[in-house]
Coordinates of C-alpha atoms and ligand atoms in Angstrom, one line a residue:
Chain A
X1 CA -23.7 -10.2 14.5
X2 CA -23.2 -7.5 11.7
X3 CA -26.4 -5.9 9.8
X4 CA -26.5 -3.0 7.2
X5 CA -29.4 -2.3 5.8
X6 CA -29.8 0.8 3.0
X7 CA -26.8 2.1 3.9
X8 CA -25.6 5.1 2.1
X9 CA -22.4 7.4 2.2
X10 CA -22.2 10.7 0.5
X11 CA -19.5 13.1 0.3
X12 CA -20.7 17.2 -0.2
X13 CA -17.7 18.3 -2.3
X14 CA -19.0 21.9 -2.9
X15 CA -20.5 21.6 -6.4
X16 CA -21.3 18.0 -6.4
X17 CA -21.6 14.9 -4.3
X18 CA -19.6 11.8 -3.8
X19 CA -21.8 8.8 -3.8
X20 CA -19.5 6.7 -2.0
X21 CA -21.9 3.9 -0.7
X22 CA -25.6 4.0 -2.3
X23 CA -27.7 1.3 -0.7
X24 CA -25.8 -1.6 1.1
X25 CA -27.4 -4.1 2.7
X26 CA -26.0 -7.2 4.4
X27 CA -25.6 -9.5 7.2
X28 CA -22.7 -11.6 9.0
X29 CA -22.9 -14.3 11.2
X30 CA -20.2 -14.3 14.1
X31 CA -17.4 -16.8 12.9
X32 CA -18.0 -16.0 9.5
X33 CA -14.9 -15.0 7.2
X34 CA -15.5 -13.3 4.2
X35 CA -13.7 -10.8 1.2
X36 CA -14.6 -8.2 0.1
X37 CA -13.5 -7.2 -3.6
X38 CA -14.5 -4.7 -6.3
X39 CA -12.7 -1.9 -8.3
X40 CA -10.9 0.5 -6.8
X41 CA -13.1 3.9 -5.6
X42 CA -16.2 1.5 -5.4
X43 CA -16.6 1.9 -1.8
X44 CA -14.8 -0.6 0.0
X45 CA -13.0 1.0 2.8
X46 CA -15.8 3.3 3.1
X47 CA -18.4 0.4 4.1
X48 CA -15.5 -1.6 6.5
X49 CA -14.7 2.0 8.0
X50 CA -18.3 2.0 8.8
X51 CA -18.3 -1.3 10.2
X52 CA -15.2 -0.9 12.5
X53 CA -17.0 2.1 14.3
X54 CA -15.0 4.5 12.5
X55 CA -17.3 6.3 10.0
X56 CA -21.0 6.6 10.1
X57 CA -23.1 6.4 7.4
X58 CA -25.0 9.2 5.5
X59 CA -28.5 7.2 5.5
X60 CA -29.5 3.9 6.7
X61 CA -28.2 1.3 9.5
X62 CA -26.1 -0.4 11.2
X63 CA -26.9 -2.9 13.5
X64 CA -23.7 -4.8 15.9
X65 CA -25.1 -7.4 18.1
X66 CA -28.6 -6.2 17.9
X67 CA -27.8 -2.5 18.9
X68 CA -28.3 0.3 16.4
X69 CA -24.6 1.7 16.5
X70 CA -25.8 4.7 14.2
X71 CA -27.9 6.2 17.9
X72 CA -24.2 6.2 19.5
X73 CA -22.1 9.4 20.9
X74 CA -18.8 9.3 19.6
X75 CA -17.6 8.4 23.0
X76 CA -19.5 4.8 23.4
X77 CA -18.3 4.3 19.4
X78 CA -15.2 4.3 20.5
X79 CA -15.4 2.3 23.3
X80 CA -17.1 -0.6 20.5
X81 CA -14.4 0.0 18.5
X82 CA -11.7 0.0 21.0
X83 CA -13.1 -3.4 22.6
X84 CA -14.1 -5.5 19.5
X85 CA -12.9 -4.3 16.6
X86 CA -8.8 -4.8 15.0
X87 CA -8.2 -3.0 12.2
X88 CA -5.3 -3.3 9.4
X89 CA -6.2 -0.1 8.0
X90 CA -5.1 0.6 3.7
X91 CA -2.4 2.7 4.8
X92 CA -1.2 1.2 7.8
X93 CA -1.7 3.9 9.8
X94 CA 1.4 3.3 12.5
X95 CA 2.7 6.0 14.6
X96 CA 5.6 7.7 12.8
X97 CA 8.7 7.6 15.3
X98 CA 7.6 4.7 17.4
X99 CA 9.1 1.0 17.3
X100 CA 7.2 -1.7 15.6
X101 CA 6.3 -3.5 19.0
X102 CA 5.1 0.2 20.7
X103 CA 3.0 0.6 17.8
X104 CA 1.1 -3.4 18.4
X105 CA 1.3 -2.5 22.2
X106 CA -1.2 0.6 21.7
X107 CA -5.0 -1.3 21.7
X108 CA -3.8 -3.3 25.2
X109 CA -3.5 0.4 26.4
X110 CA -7.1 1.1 25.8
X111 CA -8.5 -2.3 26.1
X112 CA -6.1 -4.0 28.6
X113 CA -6.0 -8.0 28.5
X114 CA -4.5 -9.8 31.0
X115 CA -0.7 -10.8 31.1
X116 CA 2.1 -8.7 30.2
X117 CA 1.3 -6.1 27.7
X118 CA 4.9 -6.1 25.7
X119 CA 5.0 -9.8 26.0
X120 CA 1.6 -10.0 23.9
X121 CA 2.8 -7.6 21.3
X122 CA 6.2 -9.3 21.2
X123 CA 4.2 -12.7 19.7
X124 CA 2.1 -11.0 18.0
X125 CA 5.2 -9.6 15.8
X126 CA 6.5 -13.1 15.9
X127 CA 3.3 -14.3 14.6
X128 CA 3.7 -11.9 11.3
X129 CA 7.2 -13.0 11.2
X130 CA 8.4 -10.0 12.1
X131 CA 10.3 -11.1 15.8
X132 CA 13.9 -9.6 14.7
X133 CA 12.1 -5.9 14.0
X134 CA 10.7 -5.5 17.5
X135 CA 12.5 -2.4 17.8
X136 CA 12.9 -0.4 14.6
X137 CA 10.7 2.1 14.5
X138 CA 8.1 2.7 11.3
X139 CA 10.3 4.8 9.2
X140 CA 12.8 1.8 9.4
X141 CA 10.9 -1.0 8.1
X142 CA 10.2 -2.0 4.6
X143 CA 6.9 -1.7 3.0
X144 CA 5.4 -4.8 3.8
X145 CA 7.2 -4.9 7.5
X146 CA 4.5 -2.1 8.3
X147 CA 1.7 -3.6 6.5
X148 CA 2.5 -6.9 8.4
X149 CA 3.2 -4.3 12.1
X150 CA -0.5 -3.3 11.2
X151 CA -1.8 -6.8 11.3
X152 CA 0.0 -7.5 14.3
X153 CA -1.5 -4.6 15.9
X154 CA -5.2 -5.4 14.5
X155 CA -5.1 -9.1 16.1
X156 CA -2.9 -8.5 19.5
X157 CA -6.0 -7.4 22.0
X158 CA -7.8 -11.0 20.5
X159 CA -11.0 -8.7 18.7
X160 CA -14.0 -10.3 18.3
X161 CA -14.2 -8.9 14.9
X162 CA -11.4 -8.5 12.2
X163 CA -11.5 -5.9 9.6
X164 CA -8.7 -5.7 7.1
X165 CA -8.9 -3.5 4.3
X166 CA -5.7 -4.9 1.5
X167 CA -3.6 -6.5 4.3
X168 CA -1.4 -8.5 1.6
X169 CA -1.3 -5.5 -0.9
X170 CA 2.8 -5.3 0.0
X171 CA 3.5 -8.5 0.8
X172 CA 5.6 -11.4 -1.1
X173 CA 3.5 -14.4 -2.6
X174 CA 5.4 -16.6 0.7
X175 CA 4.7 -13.9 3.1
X176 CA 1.1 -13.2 2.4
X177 CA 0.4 -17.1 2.5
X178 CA 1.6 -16.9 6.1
X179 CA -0.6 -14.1 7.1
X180 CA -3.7 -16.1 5.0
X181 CA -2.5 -19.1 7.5
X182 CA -2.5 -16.9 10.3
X183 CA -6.1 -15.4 9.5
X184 CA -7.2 -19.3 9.2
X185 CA -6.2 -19.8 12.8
X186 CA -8.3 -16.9 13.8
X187 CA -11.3 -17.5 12.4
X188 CA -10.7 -20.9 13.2
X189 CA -10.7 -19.4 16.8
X190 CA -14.2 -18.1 16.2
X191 CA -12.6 -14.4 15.3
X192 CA -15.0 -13.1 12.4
X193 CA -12.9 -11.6 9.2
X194 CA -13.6 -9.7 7.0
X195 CA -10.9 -8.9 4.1
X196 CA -10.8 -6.9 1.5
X197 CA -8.0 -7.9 -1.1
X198 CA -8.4 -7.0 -4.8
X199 CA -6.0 -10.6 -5.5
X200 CA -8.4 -13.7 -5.9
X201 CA -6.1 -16.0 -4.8
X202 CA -6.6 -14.5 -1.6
X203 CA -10.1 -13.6 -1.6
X204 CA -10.5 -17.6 -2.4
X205 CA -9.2 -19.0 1.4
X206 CA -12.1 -16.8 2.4
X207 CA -15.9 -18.5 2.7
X208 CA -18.0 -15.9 1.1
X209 CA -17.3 -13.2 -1.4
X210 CA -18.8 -9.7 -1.4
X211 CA -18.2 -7.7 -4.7
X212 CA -18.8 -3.7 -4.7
X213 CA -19.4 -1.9 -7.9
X214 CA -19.7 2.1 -7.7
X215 CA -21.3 2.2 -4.3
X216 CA -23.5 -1.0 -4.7
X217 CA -22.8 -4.7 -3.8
X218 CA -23.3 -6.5 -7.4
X219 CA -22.8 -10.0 -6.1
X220 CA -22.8 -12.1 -2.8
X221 CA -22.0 -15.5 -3.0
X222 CA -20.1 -18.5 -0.3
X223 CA -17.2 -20.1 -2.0
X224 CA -17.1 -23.5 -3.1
X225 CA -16.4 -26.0 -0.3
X226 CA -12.5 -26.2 0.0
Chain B
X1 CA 22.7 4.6 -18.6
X2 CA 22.4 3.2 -15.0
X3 CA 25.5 1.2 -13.5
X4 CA 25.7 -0.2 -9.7
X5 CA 28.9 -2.0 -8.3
X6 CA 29.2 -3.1 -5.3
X7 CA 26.6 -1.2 -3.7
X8 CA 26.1 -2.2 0.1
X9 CA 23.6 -0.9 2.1
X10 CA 23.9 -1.1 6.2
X11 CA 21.7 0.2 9.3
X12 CA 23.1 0.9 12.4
X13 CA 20.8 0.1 14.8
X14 CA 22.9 0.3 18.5
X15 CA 23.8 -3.6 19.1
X16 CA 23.0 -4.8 15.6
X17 CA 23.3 -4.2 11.9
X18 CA 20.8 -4.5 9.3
X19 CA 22.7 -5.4 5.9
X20 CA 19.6 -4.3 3.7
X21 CA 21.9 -4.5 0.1
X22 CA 25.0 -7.1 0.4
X23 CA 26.9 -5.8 -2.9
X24 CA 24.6 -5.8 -5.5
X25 CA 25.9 -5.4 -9.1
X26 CA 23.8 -4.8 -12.4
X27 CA 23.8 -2.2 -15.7
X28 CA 20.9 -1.0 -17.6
X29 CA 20.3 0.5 -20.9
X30 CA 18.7 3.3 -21.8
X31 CA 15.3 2.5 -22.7
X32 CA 15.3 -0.9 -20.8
X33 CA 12.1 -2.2 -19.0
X34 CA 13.0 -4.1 -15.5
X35 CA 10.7 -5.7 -12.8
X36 CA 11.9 -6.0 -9.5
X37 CA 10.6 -9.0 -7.5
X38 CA 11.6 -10.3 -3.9
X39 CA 10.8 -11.4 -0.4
X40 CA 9.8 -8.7 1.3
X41 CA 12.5 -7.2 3.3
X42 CA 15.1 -8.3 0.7
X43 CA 16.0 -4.6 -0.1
X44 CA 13.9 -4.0 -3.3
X45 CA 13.1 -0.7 -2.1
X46 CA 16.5 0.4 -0.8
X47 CA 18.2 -0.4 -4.1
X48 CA 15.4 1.7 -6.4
X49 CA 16.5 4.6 -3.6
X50 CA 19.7 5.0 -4.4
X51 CA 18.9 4.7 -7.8
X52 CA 16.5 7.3 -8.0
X53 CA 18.9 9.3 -6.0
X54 CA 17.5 10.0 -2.8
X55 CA 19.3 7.6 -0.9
X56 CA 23.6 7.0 -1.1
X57 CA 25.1 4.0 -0.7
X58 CA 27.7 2.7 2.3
X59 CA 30.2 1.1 -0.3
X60 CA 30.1 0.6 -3.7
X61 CA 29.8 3.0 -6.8
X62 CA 26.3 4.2 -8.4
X63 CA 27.1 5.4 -11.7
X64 CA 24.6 8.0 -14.0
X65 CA 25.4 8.1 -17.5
X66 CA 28.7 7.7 -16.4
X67 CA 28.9 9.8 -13.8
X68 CA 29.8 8.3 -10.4
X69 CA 26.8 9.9 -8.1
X70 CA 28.3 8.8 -5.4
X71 CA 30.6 11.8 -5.0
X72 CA 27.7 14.5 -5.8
X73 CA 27.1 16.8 -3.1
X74 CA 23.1 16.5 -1.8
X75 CA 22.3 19.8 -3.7
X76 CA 23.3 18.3 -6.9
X77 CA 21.8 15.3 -6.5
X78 CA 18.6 16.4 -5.8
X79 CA 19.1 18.5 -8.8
X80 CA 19.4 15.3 -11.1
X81 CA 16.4 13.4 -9.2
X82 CA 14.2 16.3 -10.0
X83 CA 15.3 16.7 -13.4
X84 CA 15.3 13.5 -14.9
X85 CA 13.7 10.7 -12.4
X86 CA 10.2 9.9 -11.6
X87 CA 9.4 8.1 -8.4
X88 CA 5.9 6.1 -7.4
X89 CA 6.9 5.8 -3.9
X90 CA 5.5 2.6 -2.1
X91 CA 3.5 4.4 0.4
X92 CA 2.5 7.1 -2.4
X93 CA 3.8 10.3 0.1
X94 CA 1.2 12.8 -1.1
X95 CA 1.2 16.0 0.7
X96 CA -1.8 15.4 3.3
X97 CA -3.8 18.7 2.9
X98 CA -3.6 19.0 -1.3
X99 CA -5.5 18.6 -3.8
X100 CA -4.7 15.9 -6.5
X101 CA -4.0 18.3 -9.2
X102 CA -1.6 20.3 -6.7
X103 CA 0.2 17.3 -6.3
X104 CA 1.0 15.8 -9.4
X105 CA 1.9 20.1 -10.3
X106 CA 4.4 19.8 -7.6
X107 CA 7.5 18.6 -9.6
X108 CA 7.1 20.8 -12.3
X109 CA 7.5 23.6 -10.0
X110 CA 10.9 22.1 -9.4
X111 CA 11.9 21.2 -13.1
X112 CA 9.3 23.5 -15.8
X113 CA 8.6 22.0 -18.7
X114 CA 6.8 23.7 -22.0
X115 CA 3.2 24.2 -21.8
X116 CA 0.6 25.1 -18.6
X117 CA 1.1 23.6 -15.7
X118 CA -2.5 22.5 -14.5
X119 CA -2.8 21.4 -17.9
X120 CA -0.3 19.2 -18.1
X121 CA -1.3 17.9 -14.5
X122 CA -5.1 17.2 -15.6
X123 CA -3.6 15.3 -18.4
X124 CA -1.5 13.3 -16.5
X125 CA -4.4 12.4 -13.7
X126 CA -6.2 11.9 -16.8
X127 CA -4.2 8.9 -18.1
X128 CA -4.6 7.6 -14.8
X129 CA -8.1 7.2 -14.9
X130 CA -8.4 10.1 -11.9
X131 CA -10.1 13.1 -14.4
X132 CA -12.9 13.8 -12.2
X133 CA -10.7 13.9 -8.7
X134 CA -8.6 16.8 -9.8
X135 CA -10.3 18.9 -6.5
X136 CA -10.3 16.0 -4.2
X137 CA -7.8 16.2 -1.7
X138 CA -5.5 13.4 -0.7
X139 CA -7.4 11.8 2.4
X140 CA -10.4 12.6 0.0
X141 CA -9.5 9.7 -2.1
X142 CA -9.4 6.0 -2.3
X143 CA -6.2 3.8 -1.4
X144 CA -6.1 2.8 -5.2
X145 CA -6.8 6.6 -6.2
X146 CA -3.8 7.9 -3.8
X147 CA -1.8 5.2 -5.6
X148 CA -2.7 6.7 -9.0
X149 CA -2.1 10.1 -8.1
X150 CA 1.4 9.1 -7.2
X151 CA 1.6 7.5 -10.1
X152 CA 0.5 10.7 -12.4
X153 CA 2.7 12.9 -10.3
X154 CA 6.0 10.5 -11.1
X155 CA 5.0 11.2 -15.2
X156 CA 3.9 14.4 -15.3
X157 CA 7.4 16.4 -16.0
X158 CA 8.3 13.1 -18.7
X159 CA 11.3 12.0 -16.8
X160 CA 13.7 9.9 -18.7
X161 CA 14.1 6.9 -15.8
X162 CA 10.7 6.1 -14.3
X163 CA 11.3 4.4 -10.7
X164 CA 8.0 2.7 -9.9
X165 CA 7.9 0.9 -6.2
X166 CA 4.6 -1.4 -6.4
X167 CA 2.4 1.0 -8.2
X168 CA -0.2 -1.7 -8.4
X169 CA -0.5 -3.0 -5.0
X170 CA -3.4 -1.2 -4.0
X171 CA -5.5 -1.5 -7.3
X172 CA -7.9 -4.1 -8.5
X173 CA -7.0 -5.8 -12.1
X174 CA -9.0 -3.7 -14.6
X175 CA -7.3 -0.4 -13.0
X176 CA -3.5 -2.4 -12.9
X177 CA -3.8 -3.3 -16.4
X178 CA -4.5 -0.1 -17.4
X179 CA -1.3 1.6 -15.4
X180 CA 0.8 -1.3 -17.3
X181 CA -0.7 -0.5 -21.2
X182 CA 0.5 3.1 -19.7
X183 CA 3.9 2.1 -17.9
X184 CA 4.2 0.5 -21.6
X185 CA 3.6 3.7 -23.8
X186 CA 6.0 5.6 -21.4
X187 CA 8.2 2.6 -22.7
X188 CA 7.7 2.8 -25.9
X189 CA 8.2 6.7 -26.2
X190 CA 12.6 6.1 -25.0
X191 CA 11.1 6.1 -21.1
X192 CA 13.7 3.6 -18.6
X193 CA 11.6 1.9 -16.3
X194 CA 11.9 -0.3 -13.4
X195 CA 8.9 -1.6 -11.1
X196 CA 8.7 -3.4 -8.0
X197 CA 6.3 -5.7 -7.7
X198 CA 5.5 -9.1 -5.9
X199 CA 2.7 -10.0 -8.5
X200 CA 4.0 -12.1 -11.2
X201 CA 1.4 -11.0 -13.9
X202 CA 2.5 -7.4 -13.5
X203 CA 6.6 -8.3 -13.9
X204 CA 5.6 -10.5 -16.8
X205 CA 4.8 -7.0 -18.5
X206 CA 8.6 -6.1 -18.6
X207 CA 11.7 -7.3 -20.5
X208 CA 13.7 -8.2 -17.7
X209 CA 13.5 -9.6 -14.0
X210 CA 15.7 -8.9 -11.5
X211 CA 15.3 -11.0 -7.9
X212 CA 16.3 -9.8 -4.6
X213 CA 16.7 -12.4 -2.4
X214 CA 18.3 -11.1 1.6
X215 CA 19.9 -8.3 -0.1
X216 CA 21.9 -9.9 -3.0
X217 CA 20.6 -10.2 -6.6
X218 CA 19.6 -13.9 -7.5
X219 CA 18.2 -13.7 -10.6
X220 CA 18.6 -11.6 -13.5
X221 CA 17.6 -12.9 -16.8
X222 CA 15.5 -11.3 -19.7
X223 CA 11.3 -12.1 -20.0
X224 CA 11.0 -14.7 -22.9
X225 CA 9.6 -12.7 -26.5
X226 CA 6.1 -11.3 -26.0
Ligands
LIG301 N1 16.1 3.2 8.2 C1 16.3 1.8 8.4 N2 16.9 1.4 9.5 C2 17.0 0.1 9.8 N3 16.6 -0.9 9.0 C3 16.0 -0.5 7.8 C4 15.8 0.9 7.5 N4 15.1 0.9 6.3 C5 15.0 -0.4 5.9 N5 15.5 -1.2 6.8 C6 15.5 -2.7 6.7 O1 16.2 -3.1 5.5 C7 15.6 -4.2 4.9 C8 15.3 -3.9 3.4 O2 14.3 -2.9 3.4 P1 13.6 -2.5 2.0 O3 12.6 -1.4 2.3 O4 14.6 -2.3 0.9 O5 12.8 -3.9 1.7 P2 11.8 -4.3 0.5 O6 12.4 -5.4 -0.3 O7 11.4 -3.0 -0.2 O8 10.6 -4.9 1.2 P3 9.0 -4.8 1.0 O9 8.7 -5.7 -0.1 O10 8.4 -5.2 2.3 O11 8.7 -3.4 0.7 C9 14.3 -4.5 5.7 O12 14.5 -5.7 6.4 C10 14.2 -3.3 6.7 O13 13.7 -3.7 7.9
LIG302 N1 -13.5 12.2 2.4 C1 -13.9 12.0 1.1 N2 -14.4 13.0 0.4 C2 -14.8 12.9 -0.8 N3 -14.8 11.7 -1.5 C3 -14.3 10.6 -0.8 C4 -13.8 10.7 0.5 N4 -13.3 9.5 0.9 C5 -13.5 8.7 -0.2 N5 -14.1 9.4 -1.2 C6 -14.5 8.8 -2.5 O1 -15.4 7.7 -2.3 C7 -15.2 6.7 -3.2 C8 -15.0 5.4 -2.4 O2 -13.9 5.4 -1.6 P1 -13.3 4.1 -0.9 O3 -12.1 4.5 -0.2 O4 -14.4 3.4 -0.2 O5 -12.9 3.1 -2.2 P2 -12.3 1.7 -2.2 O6 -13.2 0.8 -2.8 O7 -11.7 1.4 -0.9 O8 -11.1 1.9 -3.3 P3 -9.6 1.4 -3.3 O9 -9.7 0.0 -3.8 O10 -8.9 2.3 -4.3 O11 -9.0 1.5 -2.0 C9 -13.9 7.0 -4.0 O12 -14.2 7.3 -5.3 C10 -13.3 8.2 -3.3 O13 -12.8 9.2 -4.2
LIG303 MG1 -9.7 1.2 -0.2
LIG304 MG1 9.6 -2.0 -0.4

């Protein structure tokens, strides 16, 4: 489904270079679900930014379904990304003076599905536990209500492929085990996942662990059966 | 040196209200080391707001060194939030199109302290690990690295209360436990400090724990000697 190979990302800061990514190379099977951990700065949102369509890397390539998505116009990325990609992005990302369930509404108006579009974003908020916020907007939600209005709005067009970079990072040790359940029922739905958490206890309900380390992936192993 | 009775928090929101702090009562000393855990949504955020003076509350009294803030006009209290608390906000609010080091300068253009002022801010981004992103600007930075500059910027004027809403959320262990040997040198210099945080390991670093639970305090008991 997913294949990198030598990718690099570098960052011309006038007198010297970021090295954000230098030589990643990896596959994913569709259906897989998988975490991605390493320190902070060692390149993980770079490389799932890259993978949702929305970066492209310095050197190297990226293959989805067999097609060299590096040869894309900006256009047809978008489309990619707008079809099969969610994305919880680091920092949530919501629009600013728009209600939770507007904000998970916005993929079904680029990639319509069928049935009623506020009907889907409605259980999609109930699914993150957030059914009695439907209408406050961003600025009027707690920390972890817009982390969880992110997810919501990463899994409510059904993607093919999940990216979410620290979705638990605000979240409560009860809350974040009901979005790990949730995620479970995705991939169990044949969604592929891939998570980047710096907790272990959350990378371990994931079946294969990718580890970064300044730009390089320094280990690459499946998790004990569980 | 901090004294809340009473304090009530309440949203209107048209048909309904959101009762985000249902009289919450507590004292701390000067010098005194708290974690703040909770559900989230149970107000942990709201209450370090009206602590740290940027938020008032609906009922109750909110006294500062014995002074009820409560009745301080906005000018003034922004003049004691600037001159003697520090606040790690929980989605970091960096200004968008600055550099780190013009950041964490930013509150000492507000309240001067001794000494250079891009010295002073180098230092700080220094104890945070963040010495050689001083030029970067804040969307040129990591999730964990945005974290830390928030974290450099709340230090950097040596504020007497230290307000810190889950400054570890977005970084992996090796970088958290270094903010926490920090957060305890800040401690150990006469520095008040409270932290949010849903991670146990990180509220196991304080002296005390209070627990939010639907906006009233549960628990509030002192960390067994360590
Ligand atoms: N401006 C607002 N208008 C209406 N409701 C609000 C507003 N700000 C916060 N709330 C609500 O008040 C409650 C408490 O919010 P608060 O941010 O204090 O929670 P929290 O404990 O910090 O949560 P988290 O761990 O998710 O950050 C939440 O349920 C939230 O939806
Ligand atoms: N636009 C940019 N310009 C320059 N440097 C950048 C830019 N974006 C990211 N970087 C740098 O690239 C490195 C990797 O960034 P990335 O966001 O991928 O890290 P990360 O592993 O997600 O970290 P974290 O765990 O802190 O979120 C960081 O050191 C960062 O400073
Ligand atoms: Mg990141
Ligand atoms: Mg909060």
């Amino acid at each position: 489904l997913i294949e990198l190979r030598d990718v690099t990302k570098t960052y011309e800061m006038g007198k010297h270079e970021v090295h954000a990514l230098r030589g990643v190379s990896f596959s994913i099977e569709q259906g897989d679900y998988l975490a991605v951990m390493g320190p902070s700065g060692s390149g993980k949102s770079t490389v799932m930014n890259i993978m949702g369509c929305l970066d492209r890397p310095s050197e190297g390539t990226y293959l989805l379904d067999g097609q060299d998505v590096t040869k894309l116009s900006d256009v047809e990325l978008a489309r990619i990304r707008n079809q099969r990609v969610g994305f919880v992005f680091q920092t949530f990302n919501l629009l600013p003076r728009t209600t939770a369930q507007e904000n998970v509404e916005l993929p079904l108006v680029y990639s319509p599905r069928p049935g009623n579009r506020r009907e889907r974003a409605r259980k999609a908020l109930v699914a993150v536990g957030l059914g009695d916020r439907l209408t406050h907007k961003s600025n009027e939600l707690s920390g972890g209500e817009q982390q969880r209005v992110a997810i919501a709005r990463a899994i409510v067009n059904e993607p093919s492929i999940i990216l979410a970079d620290e979705p638990t990072g605000n979240l409560d040790s009860k809350a974040g085990i009901e979005i790990m359940k949730l995620f479970q029922r995705l991939n169990d739905s044949g969604i592929t996942l891939l998570v980047v958490t710096h907790e272990q206890f959350i990378a371990n309900h994931s079946r294969r662990i990718i580890r970064l380390y300044d730009g390089k992936i320094v280990e690459d192993f499946r998790v004990a059966d569980r």
